[in-house]
Amino acid sequence: CHCHCHCHCHCRHCYCHCYTAFEEEMKIACCIASLLSLALGPCIMEAKSSVPLSEVELPVDGVRFKHFIALNSSQTCVGDEHALPFNNQIRGVNLGGWMVLEPWITPSLFYQFLGGNETTTAFDTSTFCKVLGPKEANRQLRQHWEAWVTEDIVRKLAYSGAVNSLRLPVGDYMYTPYGPYATREEGVACFDGALEYVDQLLDWAYAYGLTVLIDIHAIKDSQNGFDNSGQAMGMSWTTDLNSDFSDSITFEHWPIRSAAWMGEFDPDTASYPEINYENIEHALDVVSKIAKMYGNHRAVLGLEPVNEPWQFTPIEELKNFYWEGYLRVKKHAPYWKYIMHDSFRLDPNIWGGFMDGCPERALDTHIYQAWRDPDSRIGFYNDACGTKGILAEIERTFGPVIVGEWSLATDNCAMWLNGFNDNLPGFPRLPCKYIKCSAPYMGDGQPGAPVDPTKPMQGPFGTGMSGPIFGLCPVGRDWLKESSGDPQTGHDWVRAPPEAPRHLDDTDNVMRHLAEKKINAFSGVGHGFYFWNFRTDMDEPYWSYMLALERGWIPNGNLGDDRITNACYHEDRGDFKCILKKEVNPDGVRGAVKFILDAENRTNSDEGQEILSTPDGDDFDDIADGLIQQYFAEYRSTGATCDFGGIAMLVEENRTIDSNDKEYSWLDDDEYFPSVVYRGPSTVELILIIILASIFGSLIGFIVAMRTSKHFNRRVRESSWFKPLSKSNSKVLRSSLGLPELANYDELEQLVDDDERNSNKIS
């Protein structure tokens, strides 16, 4: 192997590339280089050839591209010339609900299906086209496309100073129509005109200095069974089964959800006995079409070949799809980034080494807190900052990772978040706040919108409940100022009503801190993020980037100031410990102990057996508390959470901090410190308030009586203690107490005497 090697060091990543790494001699050289890189610390070690890539002898299974050579047998690359390094972090938002419909994002489009049945109800993009028919669906979609994403919105996002990229979800049906998308009515198909709007968006993005990641969000036969795949798969109408108890139209989805993109799913084995290669080839053809169509557009950052393939997708088949899609993209768009979703399996053992050495590829993971169990603010803060551990591990073992979807939601309340008129069993975990349902964003004339305020919740009904009721829609829960004296437990928030009184509403404070911590975690370790979503039809700033900007939850301008770069200071230092809750189920405690011992391979040790043989009670709880604290402290940096089946909680370590300490000058008192706690007035304060209120009320009553009752006015003025005041020259005092001008004083006295004499005569 005649290869001239030299090194370049940069922070955080370790690479060892060589054009001829498949030869044994160079493998040894690369191993030596890798060992040296470990000794040198966190830096990049590259072995490069002095021979131009075009002159390098092509391996037997190699494919030569513009800037690298792809090795099909190992699904890796060599010879990366770093033509377009991934040097700039993504700070973006998703344009969700535009080209792939999701009822929860744009409910105004779906109100028209309330009260429908099996043939008149739409749940997703596919049934929207099917139920309405191509012509009417296209008419409504054109109004929707025109109103949902506008040039003004793109301009505002760009001028916010915190957004440099847009993630655009599209459907494969836009490029290769099939089923209800291919049907025409009077020459019109459902998605006619969609590509013109995409072209317009790309031009706007380029004009305002934004890049666009094209995300194939919807795939034929669904990659996950969600409505966001274009088709909510696994639907069964159960109206007849419930006819003995109700005349409502009902359906079932979540318990029988399926996904058929890769074949027919077997729910008994949670596997795919046979792979549908026709569907896979269809998806790859769409990848090729998109790369050819937009390969030269300067606004396009790259492509994500499929969004959120569910966790049961055969991983080797998915990797093969990703590899083949990558080669097709690089053939037509050599400078594009290629972003692959982790299939809800963010595991270095799965992705580590995959497509090693291949330029411009990255992994996408989606991190939400909306489906977590109720927790304290500190629990959510720690969870947000704790994602750094796994992101750093993926960056080390695989390479660039982005958080392609995240939000500020800490509950599952958003209407139809889990499907039209449906919900996941057990969700939402707590009661939700209801607000007036939104007016249609596309203007007047939209069928079914606004929702009828005279009607209760309408069918068809799924296995869960979510929908408008008398013109009100569920949107979320407010965060409450804690009053228990301990803001770490979160119990006040659990017990509180979903809509906080104004003087106790702490939502802005909690959301601002949570946003800062998430941005810190996602941009401080990985290669950036895309917020989901850029806007929502309902007033839901938890899910709307633009509304979050307006509320001040997400800052305009620089995302690198001290508030964000230091947002996870406490969590990164480990200033929190995980402890056992009081009065929890003994079975849960024992289960947590068993989990920890199994994770550390200590179950069968003498120590482990001794621990497990300890009877339930205080002694066992003390042992469990120690194990939980130790396990969380050791493994939190790699993604461990303080939950253990709900029997543990996070608390802040006791410490004293001088508020003048410069080290903490960037901290807010309302983030962790006692000022966040609202305890209400003390007994002494309450007594003082009552006394002051009584005095104030008496004074107001006295003034009113003086101004309205002549008899009362005279009696007061005749009293010995008030006579000095009655002679006062103060105009304000005389006016407030209804006293006459001094010049008319004797005349007023005579009038009062006359009134009294007349009253006595009448008596």
PDB file of N, CA, C and O in Angstrom, residues 607-656:
ATOM      1  N   GLU A 607     -23.801 -10.605  47.208  1.00  0.00           N
ATOM      2  CA  GLU A 607     -24.378  -9.337  47.651  1.00  0.00           C
ATOM      3  C   GLU A 607     -25.789  -9.167  47.112  1.00  0.00           C
ATOM      4  O   GLU A 607     -26.713  -8.771  47.843  1.00  0.00           O
ATOM      5  N   GLY A 608     -25.982  -9.497  45.809  1.00  0.00           N
ATOM      6  CA  GLY A 608     -27.291  -9.350  45.201  1.00  0.00           C
ATOM      7  C   GLY A 608     -28.325 -10.249  45.842  1.00  0.00           C
ATOM      8  O   GLY A 608     -29.467  -9.825  46.100  1.00  0.00           O
ATOM      9  N   GLN A 609     -27.957 -11.488  46.128  1.00  0.00           N
ATOM     10  CA  GLN A 609     -28.889 -12.417  46.762  1.00  0.00           C
ATOM     11  C   GLN A 609     -29.234 -11.979  48.177  1.00  0.00           C
ATOM     12  O   GLN A 609     -30.375 -12.122  48.628  1.00  0.00           O
ATOM     13  N   GLU A 610     -28.240 -11.417  48.861  1.00  0.00           N
ATOM     14  CA  GLU A 610     -28.499 -10.932  50.215  1.00  0.00           C
ATOM     15  C   GLU A 610     -29.474  -9.765  50.192  1.00  0.00           C
ATOM     16  O   GLU A 610     -30.385  -9.677  51.032  1.00  0.00           O
ATOM     17  N   ILE A 611     -29.300  -8.869  49.216  1.00  0.00           N
ATOM     18  CA  ILE A 611     -30.211  -7.722  49.099  1.00  0.00           C
ATOM     19  C   ILE A 611     -31.624  -8.199  48.809  1.00  0.00           C
ATOM     20  O   ILE A 611     -32.597  -7.753  49.430  1.00  0.00           O
ATOM     21  N   LEU A 612     -31.757  -9.121  47.853  1.00  0.00           N
ATOM     22  CA  LEU A 612     -33.083  -9.586  47.452  1.00  0.00           C
ATOM     23  C   LEU A 612     -33.770 -10.399  48.541  1.00  0.00           C
ATOM     24  O   LEU A 612     -35.004 -10.514  48.559  1.00  0.00           O
ATOM     25  N   SER A 613     -33.000 -10.964  49.443  1.00  0.00           N
ATOM     26  CA  SER A 613     -33.591 -11.756  50.523  1.00  0.00           C
ATOM     27  C   SER A 613     -34.069 -10.884  51.683  1.00  0.00           C
ATOM     28  O   SER A 613     -34.743 -11.370  52.591  1.00  0.00           O
ATOM     29  N   THR A 614     -33.737  -9.602  51.655  1.00  0.00           N
ATOM     30  CA  THR A 614     -34.184  -8.691  52.714  1.00  0.00           C
ATOM     31  C   THR A 614     -35.694  -8.496  52.611  1.00  0.00           C
ATOM     32  O   THR A 614     -36.216  -8.196  51.535  1.00  0.00           O
ATOM     33  N   PRO A 615     -36.414  -8.673  53.688  1.00  0.00           N
ATOM     34  CA  PRO A 615     -37.885  -8.517  53.625  1.00  0.00           C
ATOM     35  C   PRO A 615     -38.288  -7.061  53.383  1.00  0.00           C
ATOM     36  O   PRO A 615     -37.528  -6.130  53.661  1.00  0.00           O
ATOM     37  N   ASP A 616     -39.505  -6.893  52.837  1.00  0.00           N
ATOM     38  CA  ASP A 616     -40.033  -5.556  52.605  1.00  0.00           C
ATOM     39  C   ASP A 616     -40.135  -4.800  53.924  1.00  0.00           C
ATOM     40  O   ASP A 616     -40.425  -5.381  54.972  1.00  0.00           O
ATOM     41  N   GLY A 617     -39.910  -3.506  53.837  1.00  0.00           N
ATOM     42  CA  GLY A 617     -39.964  -2.675  55.031  1.00  0.00           C
ATOM     43  C   GLY A 617     -38.951  -1.554  54.955  1.00  0.00           C
ATOM     44  O   GLY A 617     -38.357  -1.281  53.908  1.00  0.00           O
ATOM     45  N   ASP A 618     -38.735  -0.912  56.086  1.00  0.00           N
ATOM     46  CA  ASP A 618     -37.843   0.246  56.112  1.00  0.00           C
ATOM     47  C   ASP A 618     -36.421  -0.120  55.729  1.00  0.00           C
ATOM     48  O   ASP A 618     -35.736   0.643  55.024  1.00  0.00           O
ATOM     49  N   ASP A 619     -35.939  -1.275  56.195  1.00  0.00           N
ATOM     50  CA  ASP A 619     -34.562  -1.667  55.876  1.00  0.00           C
ATOM     51  C   ASP A 619     -34.382  -1.853  54.372  1.00  0.00           C
ATOM     52  O   ASP A 619     -33.381  -1.400  53.790  1.00  0.00           O
ATOM     53  N   PHE A 620     -35.332  -2.515  53.744  1.00  0.00           N
ATOM     54  CA  PHE A 620     -35.228  -2.736  52.298  1.00  0.00           C
ATOM     55  C   PHE A 620     -35.370  -1.410  51.543  1.00  0.00           C
ATOM     56  O   PHE A 620     -34.690  -1.179  50.545  1.00  0.00           O
ATOM     57  N   ASP A 621     -36.242  -0.517  52.038  1.00  0.00           N
ATOM     58  CA  ASP A 621     -36.393   0.793  51.403  1.00  0.00           C
ATOM     59  C   ASP A 621     -35.095   1.588  51.469  1.00  0.00           C
ATOM     60  O   ASP A 621     -34.725   2.293  50.513  1.00  0.00           O
ATOM     61  N   ASP A 622     -34.395   1.488  52.607  1.00  0.00           N
ATOM     62  CA  ASP A 622     -33.114   2.192  52.733  1.00  0.00           C
ATOM     63  C   ASP A 622     -32.095   1.648  51.733  1.00  0.00           C
ATOM     64  O   ASP A 622     -31.344   2.414  51.115  1.00  0.00           O
ATOM     65  N   ILE A 623     -32.075   0.335  51.577  1.00  0.00           N
ATOM     66  CA  ILE A 623     -31.158  -0.271  50.599  1.00  0.00           C
ATOM     67  C   ILE A 623     -31.519   0.190  49.194  1.00  0.00           C
ATOM     68  O   ILE A 623     -30.651   0.569  48.397  1.00  0.00           O
ATOM     69  N   ALA A 624     -32.828   0.172  48.886  1.00  0.00           N
ATOM     70  CA  ALA A 624     -33.287   0.577  47.555  1.00  0.00           C
ATOM     71  C   ALA A 624     -32.949   2.041  47.283  1.00  0.00           C
ATOM     72  O   ALA A 624     -32.508   2.399  46.183  1.00  0.00           O
ATOM     73  N   ASP A 625     -33.129   2.890  48.290  1.00  0.00           N
ATOM     74  CA  ASP A 625     -32.827   4.313  48.118  1.00  0.00           C
ATOM     75  C   ASP A 625     -31.358   4.521  47.775  1.00  0.00           C
ATOM     76  O   ASP A 625     -31.012   5.302  46.880  1.00  0.00           O
ATOM     77  N   GLY A 626     -30.482   3.806  48.463  1.00  0.00           N
ATOM     78  CA  GLY A 626     -29.055   3.916  48.175  1.00  0.00           C
ATOM     79  C   GLY A 626     -28.702   3.424  46.786  1.00  0.00           C
ATOM     80  O   GLY A 626     -27.902   4.051  46.075  1.00  0.00           O
ATOM     81  N   LEU A 627     -29.293   2.288  46.384  1.00  0.00           N
ATOM     82  CA  LEU A 627     -29.026   1.743  45.048  1.00  0.00           C
ATOM     83  C   LEU A 627     -29.518   2.692  43.958  1.00  0.00           C
ATOM     84  O   LEU A 627     -28.843   2.901  42.942  1.00  0.00           O
ATOM     85  N   ILE A 628     -30.696   3.264  44.172  1.00  0.00           N
ATOM     86  CA  ILE A 628     -31.270   4.180  43.177  1.00  0.00           C
ATOM     87  C   ILE A 628     -30.400   5.423  43.030  1.00  0.00           C
ATOM     88  O   ILE A 628     -30.105   5.862  41.910  1.00  0.00           O
ATOM     89  N   GLN A 629     -29.979   6.003  44.148  1.00  0.00           N
ATOM     90  CA  GLN A 629     -29.126   7.185  44.080  1.00  0.00           C
ATOM     91  C   GLN A 629     -27.812   6.880  43.373  1.00  0.00           C
ATOM     92  O   GLN A 629     -27.351   7.650  42.523  1.00  0.00           O
ATOM     93  N   GLN A 630     -27.217   5.754  43.717  1.00  0.00           N
ATOM     94  CA  GLN A 630     -25.927   5.385  43.129  1.00  0.00           C
ATOM     95  C   GLN A 630     -26.055   5.106  41.633  1.00  0.00           C
ATOM     96  O   GLN A 630     -25.226   5.552  40.823  1.00  0.00           O
ATOM     97  N   TYR A 631     -27.105   4.383  41.244  1.00  0.00           N
ATOM     98  CA  TYR A 631     -27.284   4.028  39.831  1.00  0.00           C
ATOM     99  C   TYR A 631     -27.521   5.269  38.984  1.00  0.00           C
ATOM    100  O   TYR A 631     -26.927   5.441  37.913  1.00  0.00           O
ATOM    101  N   PHE A 632     -28.380   6.171  39.460  1.00  0.00           N
ATOM    102  CA  PHE A 632     -28.665   7.377  38.686  1.00  0.00           C
ATOM    103  C   PHE A 632     -27.419   8.247  38.554  1.00  0.00           C
ATOM    104  O   PHE A 632     -27.141   8.795  37.486  1.00  0.00           O
ATOM    105  N   ALA A 633     -26.678   8.400  39.646  1.00  0.00           N
ATOM    106  CA  ALA A 633     -25.473   9.229  39.601  1.00  0.00           C
ATOM    107  C   ALA A 633     -24.455   8.684  38.615  1.00  0.00           C
ATOM    108  O   ALA A 633     -23.767   9.442  37.919  1.00  0.00           O
ATOM    109  N   GLU A 634     -24.372   7.368  38.509  1.00  0.00           N
ATOM    110  CA  GLU A 634     -23.361   6.760  37.644  1.00  0.00           C
ATOM    111  C   GLU A 634     -23.774   6.727  36.183  1.00  0.00           C
ATOM    112  O   GLU A 634     -22.946   6.879  35.289  1.00  0.00           O
ATOM    113  N   TYR A 635     -25.069   6.542  35.923  1.00  0.00           N
ATOM    114  CA  TYR A 635     -25.494   6.294  34.546  1.00  0.00           C
ATOM    115  C   TYR A 635     -26.340   7.410  33.933  1.00  0.00           C
ATOM    116  O   TYR A 635     -26.766   7.300  32.790  1.00  0.00           O
ATOM    117  N   ARG A 636     -26.586   8.483  34.661  1.00  0.00           N
ATOM    118  CA  ARG A 636     -27.417   9.556  34.100  1.00  0.00           C
ATOM    119  C   ARG A 636     -26.782  10.171  32.863  1.00  0.00           C
ATOM    120  O   ARG A 636     -27.477  10.596  31.941  1.00  0.00           O
ATOM    121  N   SER A 637     -25.458  10.214  32.819  1.00  0.00           N
ATOM    122  CA  SER A 637     -24.776  10.816  31.668  1.00  0.00           C
ATOM    123  C   SER A 637     -24.939   9.992  30.405  1.00  0.00           C
ATOM    124  O   SER A 637     -24.721  10.487  29.297  1.00  0.00           O
ATOM    125  N   THR A 638     -25.322   8.722  30.551  1.00  0.00           N
ATOM    126  CA  THR A 638     -25.541   7.875  29.378  1.00  0.00           C
ATOM    127  C   THR A 638     -27.019   7.633  29.118  1.00  0.00           C
ATOM    128  O   THR A 638     -27.379   6.723  28.372  1.00  0.00           O
ATOM    129  N   GLY A 639     -27.883   8.429  29.761  1.00  0.00           N
ATOM    130  CA  GLY A 639     -29.299   8.374  29.422  1.00  0.00           C
ATOM    131  C   GLY A 639     -30.218   7.814  30.478  1.00  0.00           C
ATOM    132  O   GLY A 639     -31.426   7.728  30.257  1.00  0.00           O
ATOM    133  N   ALA A 640     -29.693   7.413  31.654  1.00  0.00           N
ATOM    134  CA  ALA A 640     -30.568   6.890  32.706  1.00  0.00           C
ATOM    135  C   ALA A 640     -31.495   7.985  33.212  1.00  0.00           C
ATOM    136  O   ALA A 640     -31.097   9.149  33.339  1.00  0.00           O
ATOM    137  N   THR A 641     -32.743   7.621  33.497  1.00  0.00           N
ATOM    138  CA  THR A 641     -33.712   8.589  34.012  1.00  0.00           C
ATOM    139  C   THR A 641     -34.082   8.235  35.445  1.00  0.00           C
ATOM    140  O   THR A 641     -33.924   7.099  35.889  1.00  0.00           O
ATOM    141  N   CYS A 642     -34.582   9.228  36.163  1.00  0.00           N
ATOM    142  CA  CYS A 642     -35.030   9.015  37.538  1.00  0.00           C
ATOM    143  C   CYS A 642     -36.524   8.707  37.510  1.00  0.00           C
ATOM    144  O   CYS A 642     -37.354   9.590  37.690  1.00  0.00           O
ATOM    145  N   ASP A 643     -36.846   7.461  37.287  1.00  0.00           N
ATOM    146  CA  ASP A 643     -38.250   7.066  37.229  1.00  0.00           C
ATOM    147  C   ASP A 643     -38.446   5.744  37.951  1.00  0.00           C
ATOM    148  O   ASP A 643     -39.153   5.654  38.934  1.00  0.00           O
ATOM    149  N   PHE A 644     -37.812   4.684  37.419  1.00  0.00           N
ATOM    150  CA  PHE A 644     -37.884   3.355  38.026  1.00  0.00           C
ATOM    151  C   PHE A 644     -39.327   2.929  38.288  1.00  0.00           C
ATOM    152  O   PHE A 644     -39.699   2.511  39.384  1.00  0.00           O
ATOM    153  N   GLY A 645     -40.150   3.107  37.260  1.00  0.00           N
ATOM    154  CA  GLY A 645     -41.547   2.701  37.366  1.00  0.00           C
ATOM    155  C   GLY A 645     -42.380   3.628  38.216  1.00  0.00           C
ATOM    156  O   GLY A 645     -43.438   3.230  38.719  1.00  0.00           O
ATOM    157  N   GLY A 646     -41.927   4.873  38.383  1.00  0.00           N
ATOM    158  CA  GLY A 646     -42.704   5.858  39.128  1.00  0.00           C
ATOM    159  C   GLY A 646     -42.465   5.872  40.622  1.00  0.00           C
ATOM    160  O   GLY A 646     -43.143   6.605  41.350  1.00  0.00           O
ATOM    161  N   ILE A 647     -41.456   5.103  41.116  1.00  0.00           N
ATOM    162  CA  ILE A 647     -41.249   5.041  42.564  1.00  0.00           C
ATOM    163  C   ILE A 647     -40.130   5.967  43.030  1.00  0.00           C
ATOM    164  O   ILE A 647     -39.838   6.045  44.223  1.00  0.00           O
ATOM    165  N   ALA A 648     -39.502   6.694  42.089  1.00  0.00           N
ATOM    166  CA  ALA A 648     -38.392   7.580  42.447  1.00  0.00           C
ATOM    167  C   ALA A 648     -38.652   8.988  41.928  1.00  0.00           C
ATOM    168  O   ALA A 648     -39.463   9.200  41.032  1.00  0.00           O
ATOM    169  N   MET A 649     -37.934   9.959  42.508  1.00  0.00           N
ATOM    170  CA  MET A 649     -38.060  11.342  42.050  1.00  0.00           C
ATOM    171  C   MET A 649     -36.739  12.073  42.251  1.00  0.00           C
ATOM    172  O   MET A 649     -35.904  11.688  43.079  1.00  0.00           O
ATOM    173  N   LEU A 650     -36.567  13.142  41.469  1.00  0.00           N
ATOM    174  CA  LEU A 650     -35.369  13.964  41.562  1.00  0.00           C
ATOM    175  C   LEU A 650     -35.543  15.034  42.630  1.00  0.00           C
ATOM    176  O   LEU A 650     -36.604  15.641  42.746  1.00  0.00           O
ATOM    177  N   VAL A 651     -34.480  15.296  43.394  1.00  0.00           N
ATOM    178  CA  VAL A 651     -34.450  16.425  44.314  1.00  0.00           C
ATOM    179  C   VAL A 651     -33.121  17.136  44.149  1.00  0.00           C
ATOM    180  O   VAL A 651     -32.120  16.541  43.745  1.00  0.00           O
ATOM    181  N   GLU A 652     -33.115  18.418  44.460  1.00  0.00           N
ATOM    182  CA  GLU A 652     -31.898  19.212  44.332  1.00  0.00           C
ATOM    183  C   GLU A 652     -31.037  19.025  45.569  1.00  0.00           C
ATOM    184  O   GLU A 652     -31.529  19.023  46.700  1.00  0.00           O
ATOM    185  N   GLU A 653     -29.732  18.860  45.354  1.00  0.00           N
ATOM    186  CA  GLU A 653     -28.807  18.733  46.471  1.00  0.00           C
ATOM    187  C   GLU A 653     -28.818  20.021  47.285  1.00  0.00           C
ATOM    188  O   GLU A 653     -28.897  21.119  46.751  1.00  0.00           O
ATOM    189  N   ASN A 654     -28.716  19.889  48.614  1.00  0.00           N
ATOM    190  CA  ASN A 654     -28.669  21.071  49.474  1.00  0.00           C
ATOM    191  C   ASN A 654     -27.353  21.803  49.282  1.00  0.00           C
ATOM    192  O   ASN A 654     -26.290  21.191  49.231  1.00  0.00           O
ATOM    193  N   ARG A 655     -27.441  23.130  49.167  1.00  0.00           N
ATOM    194  CA  ARG A 655     -26.230  23.918  49.044  1.00  0.00           C
ATOM    195  C   ARG A 655     -26.583  25.376  49.327  1.00  0.00           C
ATOM    196  O   ARG A 655     -27.740  25.784  49.245  1.00  0.00           O
ATOM    197  N   THR A 656     -25.591  26.149  49.637  1.00  0.00           N
ATOM    198  CA  THR A 656     -25.766  27.577  49.870  1.00  0.00           C
ATOM    199  C   THR A 656     -25.042  28.341  48.782  1.00  0.00           C
ATOM    200  O   THR A 656     -23.862  28.112  48.532  1.00  0.00           O
TER     201      THR A 656
END
